[in-house]
Tab-separated table of C-alpha atoms in Angstrom:
chain	number	residue	atom	x	y	z
A	28	ASP	CA	21.213	-86.561	48.366
A	29	GLN	CA	20.923	-90.185	47.379
A	30	GLN	CA	18.936	-90.595	44.197
A	31	VAL	CA	18.626	-94.357	44.664
A	32	LYS	CA	17.634	-95.556	48.110
A	33	GLN	CA	17.499	-98.967	49.680
A	34	ASN	CA	15.992	-98.326	53.057
A	35	SER	CA	16.409	-101.812	54.469
A	36	PRO	CA	20.058	-102.529	55.286
A	37	SER	CA	19.315	-106.168	55.978
A	38	LEU	CA	16.703	-108.845	55.468
A	39	SER	CA	16.451	-112.364	56.874
A	40	VAL	CA	14.273	-115.011	55.210
A	41	GLN	CA	13.720	-118.715	55.642
A	42	GLU	CA	14.834	-121.059	52.889
A	43	GLY	CA	11.997	-121.736	50.442
A	44	ARG	CA	10.144	-118.523	51.232
A	45	ILE	CA	9.968	-115.364	49.173
A	46	SER	CA	12.561	-112.612	49.543
A	47	ILE	CA	11.451	-109.109	48.607
A	48	LEU	CA	14.069	-106.395	48.303
A	49	ASN	CA	12.937	-102.837	47.769
A	50	CYS	CA	14.419	-99.812	46.090
A	51	ASP	CA	13.164	-96.238	45.681
A	52	TYR	CA	14.461	-93.537	43.394
A	53	THR	CA	13.949	-89.808	43.155
A	54	ASN	CA	15.259	-88.915	39.711
A	55	SER	CA	12.389	-89.071	37.217
A	56	MET	CA	14.929	-89.212	34.391
A	57	PHE	CA	15.977	-92.727	35.358
A	58	ASP	CA	14.698	-95.125	32.739
A	59	TYR	CA	16.700	-98.291	33.203
A	60	PHE	CA	17.112	-100.227	36.409
A	61	LEU	CA	19.326	-103.096	37.446
A	62	TRP	CA	20.016	-105.362	40.383
A	63	TYR	CA	23.485	-106.558	41.255
A	64	LYS	CA	24.480	-109.226	43.753
A	65	LYS	CA	27.669	-109.157	45.767
A	66	TYR	CA	29.301	-111.949	47.729
A	67	PRO	CA	32.069	-111.233	50.261
A	68	ALA	CA	35.522	-110.711	48.746
A	69	GLU	CA	34.060	-110.525	45.262
A	70	GLY	CA	32.915	-107.732	42.989
A	71	PRO	CA	29.217	-107.205	42.313
A	72	THR	CA	27.689	-109.258	39.503
A	73	PHE	CA	24.739	-108.365	37.334
A	74	LEU	CA	21.517	-110.140	38.246
A	75	ILE	CA	18.545	-108.722	36.385
A	76	SER	CA	17.388	-105.487	34.767
A	77	ILE	CA	14.237	-103.733	33.634
A	78	SER	CA	13.501	-100.913	31.248
A	79	SER	CA	10.996	-98.211	32.150
A	80	ILE	CA	8.765	-99.352	29.294
A	81	LYS	CA	8.035	-102.518	31.257
A	82	ASP	CA	6.621	-103.110	34.696
A	83	LYS	CA	7.932	-106.639	35.205
A	84	ASN	CA	10.873	-108.743	34.136
A	85	GLU	CA	11.410	-112.336	35.132
A	86	ASP	CA	14.445	-114.585	35.016
A	87	GLY	CA	14.051	-117.922	36.718
A	88	ARG	CA	13.585	-117.425	40.440
A	89	PHE	CA	14.180	-113.683	40.121
A	90	THR	CA	11.550	-111.121	39.187
A	91	VAL	CA	11.900	-107.367	39.182
A	92	PHE	CA	8.827	-105.153	39.391
A	93	LEU	CA	8.808	-101.465	38.478
A	94	ASN	CA	6.203	-98.949	39.615
A	95	LYS	CA	7.091	-95.738	37.796
A	96	SER	CA	4.385	-93.621	39.364
A	97	ALA	CA	5.692	-94.520	42.825
A	98	LYS	CA	9.336	-94.445	41.688
A	99	HIS	CA	9.745	-97.831	43.266
A	100	LEU	CA	11.144	-101.150	42.196
A	101	SER	CA	11.426	-104.463	43.941
A	102	LEU	CA	13.281	-107.719	43.473
A	103	HIS	CA	11.460	-110.931	44.322
A	104	ILE	CA	13.350	-114.166	44.840
A	105	VAL	CA	11.184	-117.277	44.916
A	106	PRO	CA	12.015	-119.701	46.387
A	107	SER	CA	14.910	-118.284	48.379
A	108	GLN	CA	17.981	-120.478	48.748
A	109	PRO	CA	20.926	-120.238	51.158
A	110	GLY	CA	23.180	-119.466	48.182
A	111	ASP	CA	21.178	-116.283	47.635
A	112	SER	CA	22.682	-114.859	50.821
A	113	ALA	CA	24.555	-111.791	49.621
A	114	VAL	CA	24.345	-108.010	49.414
A	115	TYR	CA	21.962	-106.797	46.716
A	116	PHE	CA	22.439	-103.409	45.092
A	117	CYS	CA	19.794	-101.591	43.139
A	118	ALA	CA	21.112	-99.337	40.340
A	119	ALA	CA	19.588	-96.866	37.915
A	120	SER	CA	20.543	-95.124	34.725
A	121	ALA	CA	19.316	-92.012	32.929
A	122	ASN	CA	19.931	-91.314	29.269
A	123	PRO	CA	21.694	-94.605	28.548
A	124	GLY	CA	24.808	-94.092	26.532
A	125	ARG	CA	26.237	-91.061	28.249
A	126	ARG	CA	25.719	-91.667	31.931
A	127	ALA	CA	27.085	-94.118	34.440
A	128	LEU	CA	24.998	-96.071	36.920
A	129	THR	CA	23.831	-94.684	40.243
A	130	PHE	CA	23.744	-97.335	42.959
A	131	GLY	CA	21.783	-97.706	46.152
A	132	SER	CA	23.377	-98.495	49.491
A	133	GLY	CA	22.609	-102.212	49.333
A	134	THR	CA	20.535	-104.731	51.302
A	135	ARG	CA	22.178	-107.704	52.941
A	136	LEU	CA	20.001	-110.776	52.468
A	137	GLN	CA	20.441	-113.751	54.762
A	138	VAL	CA	18.571	-116.909	53.802
A	139	GLN	CA	18.303	-119.239	56.779
A	140	PRO	CA	18.381	-123.001	56.080
B	10	ASP	CA	41.950	-115.762	34.889
B	11	ALA	CA	39.787	-112.874	35.904
B	12	ASP	CA	38.443	-110.708	33.095
B	13	VAL	CA	38.781	-107.547	35.203
B	14	THR	CA	41.880	-107.529	37.372
B	15	GLN	CA	42.600	-105.054	40.112
B	16	THR	CA	45.953	-104.637	41.793
B	17	PRO	CA	46.759	-104.580	44.611
B	18	ARG	CA	44.004	-106.488	46.437
B	19	ASN	CA	44.880	-104.818	49.708
B	20	ARG	CA	46.914	-101.731	50.517
B	21	ILE	CA	47.746	-99.909	53.704
B	22	THR	CA	49.250	-96.465	53.365
B	23	LYS	CA	49.835	-93.341	55.402
B	24	THR	CA	48.201	-89.967	55.210
B	25	GLY	CA	49.802	-87.768	52.562
B	26	LYS	CA	51.225	-90.573	50.475
B	27	ARG	CA	50.528	-90.890	46.765
B	28	ILE	CA	49.012	-94.178	45.771
B	29	MET	CA	47.887	-95.752	42.537
B	30	LEU	CA	45.315	-98.484	42.071
B	31	GLU	CA	45.450	-100.330	38.798
B	32	CYS	CA	42.830	-102.058	36.717
B	33	SER	CA	43.228	-104.085	33.574
B	34	GLN	CA	40.664	-105.980	31.530
B	35	THR	CA	40.743	-108.686	28.919
B	36	LYS	CA	37.093	-108.345	27.937
B	37	GLY	CA	37.744	-105.864	25.149
B	38	HIS	CA	35.180	-103.462	26.606
B	39	ASP	CA	35.360	-99.801	25.710
B	40	ARG	CA	34.052	-98.338	28.959
B	41	MET	CA	35.749	-98.457	32.344
B	42	TYR	CA	34.716	-97.136	35.741
B	43	TRP	CA	36.002	-96.630	39.246
B	44	TYR	CA	33.621	-96.934	42.196
B	45	ARG	CA	34.181	-96.933	45.923
B	46	GLN	CA	32.099	-98.802	48.461
B	47	ASP	CA	31.570	-97.503	51.967
B	48	PRO	CA	29.351	-99.076	54.618
B	49	GLY	CA	25.848	-97.648	54.412
B	50	LEU	CA	26.631	-95.658	51.293
B	51	GLY	CA	26.776	-98.349	48.656
B	52	LEU	CA	28.794	-97.855	45.497
B	53	ARG	CA	29.669	-94.324	44.528
B	54	LEU	CA	31.141	-93.350	41.182
B	55	ILE	CA	34.560	-91.695	41.193
B	56	TYR	CA	35.489	-91.498	37.505
B	57	TYR	CA	34.462	-93.161	34.297
B	58	SER	CA	35.920	-93.411	30.816
B	59	PHE	CA	34.023	-94.122	27.626
B	60	ASP	CA	37.210	-94.556	25.654
B	61	VAL	CA	40.875	-93.588	25.904
B	62	LYS	CA	40.182	-89.931	25.150
B	63	ASP	CA	36.888	-89.580	26.998
B	64	ILE	CA	37.195	-89.328	30.788
B	65	ASN	CA	34.456	-88.005	33.055
B	66	LYS	CA	34.163	-87.102	36.690
B	67	GLY	CA	31.736	-88.999	38.845
B	68	GLU	CA	29.927	-87.845	41.966
B	69	ILE	CA	32.976	-88.018	44.266
B	70	SER	CA	36.026	-87.211	42.110
B	71	ASP	CA	37.670	-84.719	44.482
B	72	GLY	CA	41.011	-86.014	45.719
B	73	TYR	CA	41.284	-88.544	42.907
B	74	SER	CA	42.669	-88.606	39.391
B	75	VAL	CA	42.625	-91.248	36.684
B	76	SER	CA	44.558	-92.292	33.634
B	77	ARG	CA	43.299	-94.407	30.750
B	78	GLN	CA	46.601	-95.614	29.411
B	79	ALA	CA	45.034	-97.956	26.879
B	80	GLN	CA	41.627	-99.420	26.197
B	81	ALA	CA	42.458	-102.231	28.594
B	82	LYS	CA	43.946	-100.190	31.443
B	83	PHE	CA	42.406	-97.631	33.774
B	84	SER	CA	44.296	-96.504	36.868
B	85	LEU	CA	43.092	-94.488	39.832
B	86	SER	CA	45.448	-92.224	41.787
B	87	LEU	CA	45.174	-90.632	45.173
B	88	GLU	CA	47.618	-87.748	45.042
B	89	SER	CA	47.729	-87.235	48.791
B	90	ALA	CA	45.814	-89.919	50.639
B	91	ILE	CA	43.634	-89.025	53.604
B	92	PRO	CA	41.920	-91.330	56.126
B	93	ASN	CA	38.404	-90.794	54.745
B	94	GLN	CA	39.577	-92.358	51.511
B	95	THR	CA	39.720	-95.650	53.344
B	96	ALA	CA	37.268	-97.792	51.395
B	97	LEU	CA	36.799	-100.743	49.100
B	98	TYR	CA	37.498	-99.681	45.526
B	99	PHE	CA	36.019	-101.380	42.492
B	100	CYS	CA	36.924	-101.139	38.854
B	101	ALA	CA	34.273	-102.085	36.316
B	102	THR	CA	33.850	-102.346	32.563
B	103	SER	CA	30.974	-102.306	30.115
B	104	ASP	CA	30.546	-102.829	26.425
B	105	THR	CA	28.596	-100.402	24.234
B	106	THR	CA	28.673	-102.697	21.215
B	107	THR	CA	26.166	-105.061	22.824
B	108	GLY	CA	23.725	-102.284	23.578
B	109	GLN	CA	23.981	-103.196	27.250
B	110	ASN	CA	25.957	-100.210	28.459
B	111	GLU	CA	24.695	-100.576	31.998
B	112	LYS	CA	25.681	-104.193	32.456
B	113	LEU	CA	28.882	-103.701	34.391
B	114	PHE	CA	31.532	-106.309	35.006
B	115	PHE	CA	33.419	-105.698	38.227
B	116	GLY	CA	36.835	-106.616	39.469
B	117	SER	CA	37.278	-108.208	42.874
B	118	GLY	CA	38.096	-104.916	44.553
B	119	THR	CA	41.005	-103.224	46.310
B	120	GLN	CA	40.705	-102.652	50.043
B	121	LEU	CA	42.565	-99.439	50.825
B	122	SER	CA	43.331	-98.307	54.333
B	123	VAL	CA	44.785	-94.839	54.936
B	124	LEU	CA	46.261	-94.422	58.405
């Protein structure tokens, strides 16, 4: 049973508009969440993270929102750019220090020029 | 030069063969991981190592073994490869000294095909 779920395999957005990528989790022990971006033929790279003590974290065009009661987080990209076209993975961690990350299945974002 | 290097980049092998995937890092990180990526399933953890003497099974360790030969090297072995082990394999590292254990640095991946 997947503990981290990304229910949208793909998303297409026009350049300049907002991209919203969603992620749900089932394990209430998760307390740290991350987003990774992956381009073809490359490994994933860290994008942004959020601790469960916060409900929002912003870094430039990227903002992650966390709703603990709903066990839901989302990544907002504003404005979207063609270079943002990639696969985005949501990941979660419980008890940082002794556990490895659990990843979602990924969402492929296509930003149309 | 890449900080996390995986070899080979691509490998085709036959069912029943033993195969080793290698990972080396120049980042000086203490933790190393092996993940596999399958379409629709995302990245799943195979094994992880917090240091040379601390190796842990991940969610899908059956059919795999690992060796942490040194802090910088972490290899993954398939003792007897089977077709459903066809996947894209990623090695990753992280550094506990920064307090950012979860910030992983990935290699470029090894595409393994088992015929």
